[in-house]
PDB file of C-alpha atoms and ligand atoms in Angstrom:
ATOM      1  CA  MET A  18     -72.161 -40.168 169.966  1.00  0.00           C
ATOM      2  CA  GLU A  19     -75.322 -38.159 169.421  1.00  0.00           C
ATOM      3  CA  SER A  20     -76.775 -36.375 172.425  1.00  0.00           C
ATOM      4  CA  LYS A  21     -78.496 -38.382 175.143  1.00  0.00           C
ATOM      5  CA  VAL A  22     -82.179 -39.176 174.915  1.00  0.00           C
ATOM      6  CA  THR A  23     -83.984 -38.566 178.194  1.00  0.00           C
ATOM      7  CA  LYS A  24     -87.715 -39.107 178.660  1.00  0.00           C
ATOM      8  CA  THR A  25     -90.022 -39.645 181.595  1.00  0.00           C
ATOM      9  CA  GLU A  26     -91.359 -43.082 182.376  1.00  0.00           C
ATOM     10  CA  ALA A  27     -94.800 -41.902 181.218  1.00  0.00           C
ATOM     11  CA  GLN A  28     -93.410 -40.772 177.864  1.00  0.00           C
ATOM     12  CA  TRP A  29     -91.631 -44.065 177.306  1.00  0.00           C
ATOM     13  CA  ARG A  30     -94.750 -45.987 178.286  1.00  0.00           C
ATOM     14  CA  ALA A  31     -96.836 -44.001 175.800  1.00  0.00           C
ATOM     15  CA  GLU A  32     -94.321 -44.436 172.971  1.00  0.00           C
ATOM     16  CA  LEU A  33     -93.210 -48.022 173.239  1.00  0.00           C
ATOM     17  CA  PRO A  34     -95.145 -51.246 172.755  1.00  0.00           C
ATOM     18  CA  GLU A  35     -95.615 -53.014 176.093  1.00  0.00           C
ATOM     19  CA  PRO A  36     -92.917 -55.709 175.594  1.00  0.00           C
ATOM     20  CA  SER A  37     -90.337 -53.094 174.550  1.00  0.00           C
ATOM     21  CA  PHE A  38     -91.210 -50.870 177.498  1.00  0.00           C
ATOM     22  CA  CYS A  39     -90.840 -53.790 179.915  1.00  0.00           C
ATOM     23  CA  VAL A  40     -87.393 -54.707 178.590  1.00  0.00           C
ATOM     24  CA  LEU A  41     -85.921 -51.271 177.862  1.00  0.00           C
ATOM     25  CA  ARG A  42     -87.265 -49.316 180.797  1.00  0.00           C
ATOM     26  CA  GLN A  43     -87.886 -51.996 183.448  1.00  0.00           C
ATOM     27  CA  GLY A  44     -85.035 -54.396 182.739  1.00  0.00           C
ATOM     28  CA  ASP A  45     -87.227 -57.414 182.030  1.00  0.00           C
ATOM     29  CA  THR A  46     -86.016 -60.415 180.050  1.00  0.00           C
ATOM     30  CA  GLU A  47     -88.283 -61.823 177.363  1.00  0.00           C
ATOM     31  CA  ARG A  48     -88.905 -65.538 177.340  1.00  0.00           C
ATOM     32  CA  PRO A  49     -86.434 -67.423 175.117  1.00  0.00           C
ATOM     33  CA  PHE A  50     -87.490 -68.391 171.594  1.00  0.00           C
ATOM     34  CA  THR A  51     -90.328 -65.844 171.660  1.00  0.00           C
ATOM     35  CA  GLY A  52     -88.772 -62.672 170.249  1.00  0.00           C
ATOM     36  CA  ARG A  53     -88.680 -61.457 166.663  1.00  0.00           C
ATOM     37  CA  PHE A  54     -84.969 -61.860 166.138  1.00  0.00           C
ATOM     38  CA  TRP A  55     -83.557 -64.967 167.832  1.00  0.00           C
ATOM     39  CA  ASP A  56     -84.022 -66.891 164.545  1.00  0.00           C
ATOM     40  CA  HIS A  57     -83.682 -63.948 162.163  1.00  0.00           C
ATOM     41  CA  HIS A  58     -81.013 -64.072 159.455  1.00  0.00           C
ATOM     42  CA  GLU A  59     -81.506 -61.106 157.102  1.00  0.00           C
ATOM     43  CA  ALA A  60     -78.636 -58.743 156.308  1.00  0.00           C
ATOM     44  CA  GLY A  61     -78.963 -55.354 157.947  1.00  0.00           C
ATOM     45  CA  ILE A  62     -78.604 -53.319 161.109  1.00  0.00           C
ATOM     46  CA  TYR A  63     -80.212 -53.782 164.517  1.00  0.00           C
ATOM     47  CA  ALA A  64     -81.003 -50.461 166.186  1.00  0.00           C
ATOM     48  CA  CYS A  65     -82.219 -49.505 169.656  1.00  0.00           C
ATOM     49  CA  ARG A  66     -86.030 -49.689 169.805  1.00  0.00           C
ATOM     50  CA  GLY A  67     -86.031 -46.783 172.222  1.00  0.00           C
ATOM     51  CA  CYS A  68     -83.893 -44.157 170.488  1.00  0.00           C
ATOM     52  CA  GLY A  69     -82.912 -45.538 167.072  1.00  0.00           C
ATOM     53  CA  THR A  70     -79.173 -45.725 167.672  1.00  0.00           C
ATOM     54  CA  GLU A  71     -77.594 -48.384 165.462  1.00  0.00           C
ATOM     55  CA  LEU A  72     -76.172 -51.058 167.759  1.00  0.00           C
ATOM     56  CA  PHE A  73     -75.374 -54.333 165.981  1.00  0.00           C
ATOM     57  CA  GLY A  74     -74.788 -55.539 162.432  1.00  0.00           C
ATOM     58  CA  SER A  75     -76.107 -58.820 161.042  1.00  0.00           C
ATOM     59  CA  ASP A  76     -72.483 -59.735 160.230  1.00  0.00           C
ATOM     60  CA  SER A  77     -71.781 -60.108 163.957  1.00  0.00           C
ATOM     61  CA  LYS A  78     -74.921 -62.147 164.728  1.00  0.00           C
ATOM     62  CA  PHE A  79     -74.545 -65.832 165.494  1.00  0.00           C
ATOM     63  CA  ASP A  80     -76.731 -68.724 166.598  1.00  0.00           C
ATOM     64  CA  SER A  81     -75.990 -69.114 170.265  1.00  0.00           C
ATOM     65  CA  GLY A  82     -78.667 -71.610 171.237  1.00  0.00           C
ATOM     66  CA  PRO A  83     -80.452 -70.052 174.210  1.00  0.00           C
ATOM     67  CA  GLY A  84     -83.186 -68.349 172.186  1.00  0.00           C
ATOM     68  CA  TRP A  85     -82.195 -64.698 172.188  1.00  0.00           C
ATOM     69  CA  PRO A  86     -80.462 -62.788 169.410  1.00  0.00           C
ATOM     70  CA  SER A  87     -76.709 -62.855 170.045  1.00  0.00           C
ATOM     71  CA  TYR A  88     -73.851 -60.830 168.617  1.00  0.00           C
ATOM     72  CA  PHE A  89     -70.091 -61.122 169.062  1.00  0.00           C
ATOM     73  CA  ARG A  90     -69.466 -57.377 168.821  1.00  0.00           C
ATOM     74  CA  PRO A  91     -71.317 -54.059 168.651  1.00  0.00           C
ATOM     75  CA  LEU A  92     -71.116 -51.724 165.656  1.00  0.00           C
ATOM     76  CA  ALA A  93     -69.358 -49.152 167.821  1.00  0.00           C
ATOM     77  CA  PRO A  94     -68.175 -49.801 171.381  1.00  0.00           C
ATOM     78  CA  ASP A  95     -69.379 -46.422 172.613  1.00  0.00           C
ATOM     79  CA  ALA A  96     -72.951 -47.162 171.492  1.00  0.00           C
ATOM     80  CA  LEU A  97     -73.260 -49.434 174.524  1.00  0.00           C
ATOM     81  CA  ALA A  98     -72.932 -48.884 178.253  1.00  0.00           C
ATOM     82  CA  LEU A  99     -71.821 -51.863 180.339  1.00  0.00           C
ATOM     83  CA  VAL A 100     -73.046 -52.003 183.925  1.00  0.00           C
ATOM     84  CA  ARG A 101     -72.221 -54.494 186.657  1.00  0.00           C
ATOM     85  CA  ASP A 102     -75.402 -56.393 187.560  1.00  0.00           C
ATOM     86  CA  ARG A 103     -75.651 -58.404 190.792  1.00  0.00           C
ATOM     87  CA  SER A 104     -79.400 -59.094 190.595  1.00  0.00           C
ATOM     88  CA  HIS A 105     -80.955 -62.591 190.844  1.00  0.00           C
ATOM     89  CA  GLY A 106     -77.938 -63.890 192.795  1.00  0.00           C
ATOM     90  CA  MET A 107     -75.690 -63.700 189.743  1.00  0.00           C
ATOM     91  CA  GLU A 108     -72.686 -61.622 188.830  1.00  0.00           C
ATOM     92  CA  ARG A 109     -73.345 -60.404 185.293  1.00  0.00           C
ATOM     93  CA  VAL A 110     -72.613 -57.500 182.986  1.00  0.00           C
ATOM     94  CA  GLU A 111     -75.727 -55.661 181.892  1.00  0.00           C
ATOM     95  CA  VAL A 112     -75.747 -54.136 178.388  1.00  0.00           C
ATOM     96  CA  ARG A 113     -77.547 -50.825 177.927  1.00  0.00           C
ATOM     97  CA  CYS A 114     -77.935 -48.393 175.077  1.00  0.00           C
ATOM     98  CA  ALA A 115     -75.511 -45.572 175.847  1.00  0.00           C
ATOM     99  CA  ARG A 116     -77.783 -42.937 174.351  1.00  0.00           C
ATOM    100  CA  CYS A 117     -81.158 -43.636 176.042  1.00  0.00           C
ATOM    101  CA  GLU A 118     -79.871 -45.975 178.798  1.00  0.00           C
ATOM    102  CA  GLY A 119     -82.426 -48.581 177.786  1.00  0.00           C
ATOM    103  CA  HIS A 120     -81.784 -52.117 179.011  1.00  0.00           C
ATOM    104  CA  LEU A 121     -80.802 -54.400 176.119  1.00  0.00           C
ATOM    105  CA  GLY A 122     -79.517 -57.614 177.675  1.00  0.00           C
ATOM    106  CA  HIS A 123     -76.300 -59.061 179.085  1.00  0.00           C
ATOM    107  CA  LEU A 124     -72.724 -59.658 177.991  1.00  0.00           C
ATOM    108  CA  PHE A 125     -71.030 -63.026 178.463  1.00  0.00           C
ATOM    109  CA  ASP A 126     -67.515 -64.181 177.596  1.00  0.00           C
ATOM    110  CA  ASP A 127     -68.487 -67.510 176.011  1.00  0.00           C
ATOM    111  CA  GLY A 128     -68.991 -66.242 172.454  1.00  0.00           C
ATOM    112  CA  PRO A 129     -67.244 -67.299 169.252  1.00  0.00           C
ATOM    113  CA  PRO A 130     -63.984 -65.966 167.810  1.00  0.00           C
ATOM    114  CA  PRO A 131     -62.695 -63.408 167.093  1.00  0.00           C
ATOM    115  CA  THR A 132     -63.967 -61.626 170.225  1.00  0.00           C
ATOM    116  CA  ARG A 133     -65.219 -64.592 172.349  1.00  0.00           C
ATOM    117  CA  GLN A 134     -67.934 -62.264 173.535  1.00  0.00           C
ATOM    118  CA  ARG A 135     -71.665 -62.918 173.488  1.00  0.00           C
ATOM    119  CA  TYR A 136     -73.991 -59.943 173.612  1.00  0.00           C
ATOM    120  CA  CYS A 137     -77.247 -61.665 174.548  1.00  0.00           C
ATOM    121  CA  ILE A 138     -79.958 -59.183 173.632  1.00  0.00           C
ATOM    122  CA  ASN A 139     -83.744 -59.082 173.976  1.00  0.00           C
ATOM    123  CA  SER A 140     -85.547 -58.814 170.626  1.00  0.00           C
ATOM    124  CA  ALA A 141     -88.039 -56.376 172.130  1.00  0.00           C
ATOM    125  CA  SER A 142     -85.239 -53.847 172.689  1.00  0.00           C
ATOM    126  CA  LEU A 143     -84.301 -53.870 168.990  1.00  0.00           C
ATOM    127  CA  ASP A 144     -85.564 -52.680 165.628  1.00  0.00           C
ATOM    128  CA  PHE A 145     -84.264 -54.109 162.349  1.00  0.00           C
ATOM    129  CA  ARG A 146     -83.224 -52.083 159.299  1.00  0.00           C
ATOM    130  CA  PRO A 147     -82.708 -54.275 156.215  1.00  0.00           C
ATOM    131  CA  ALA A 148     -79.517 -53.674 154.241  1.00  0.00           C
ATOM    132  CA  GLY A 149     -79.863 -51.520 151.142  1.00  0.00           C
ATOM    133  CA  LYS A 150     -82.863 -49.543 152.385  1.00  0.00           C
ATOM    134  CA  PRO A 151     -82.750 -46.025 153.830  1.00  0.00           C
TER     135      PRO A 151
HETATM  136 FE1   FE B  10     -81.354 -46.309 172.883  1.00  0.00          FE
END
């Protein structure tokens, strides 16, 4: 993995649009069916909105129903950091970008084959790079 990206809260706030800052740096969850990517079907790569690390491919995206973009596997397992999350009275696994530690979403085990995993990710934490373009 490339070296870690570390910035102050003020730097992140200055760099990121408000919804991305709230998700990536404050752990917020965007309202379902509101983000750019829950109903997005182009071929390409989804990268971290904070640091640009490529996280998910469109070939692992599936329609999960709840209104957030969902993937059944990451491009590379070490691109993500999984953190136990006991907030809001639930026992969940938080998904973060390993490089900038930005909050992305949560991981559930009710996804489709072959992995049965569901990476439920906030659109505001992602950027999209269409296939075939640099
Ligand atoms: Fe990142």
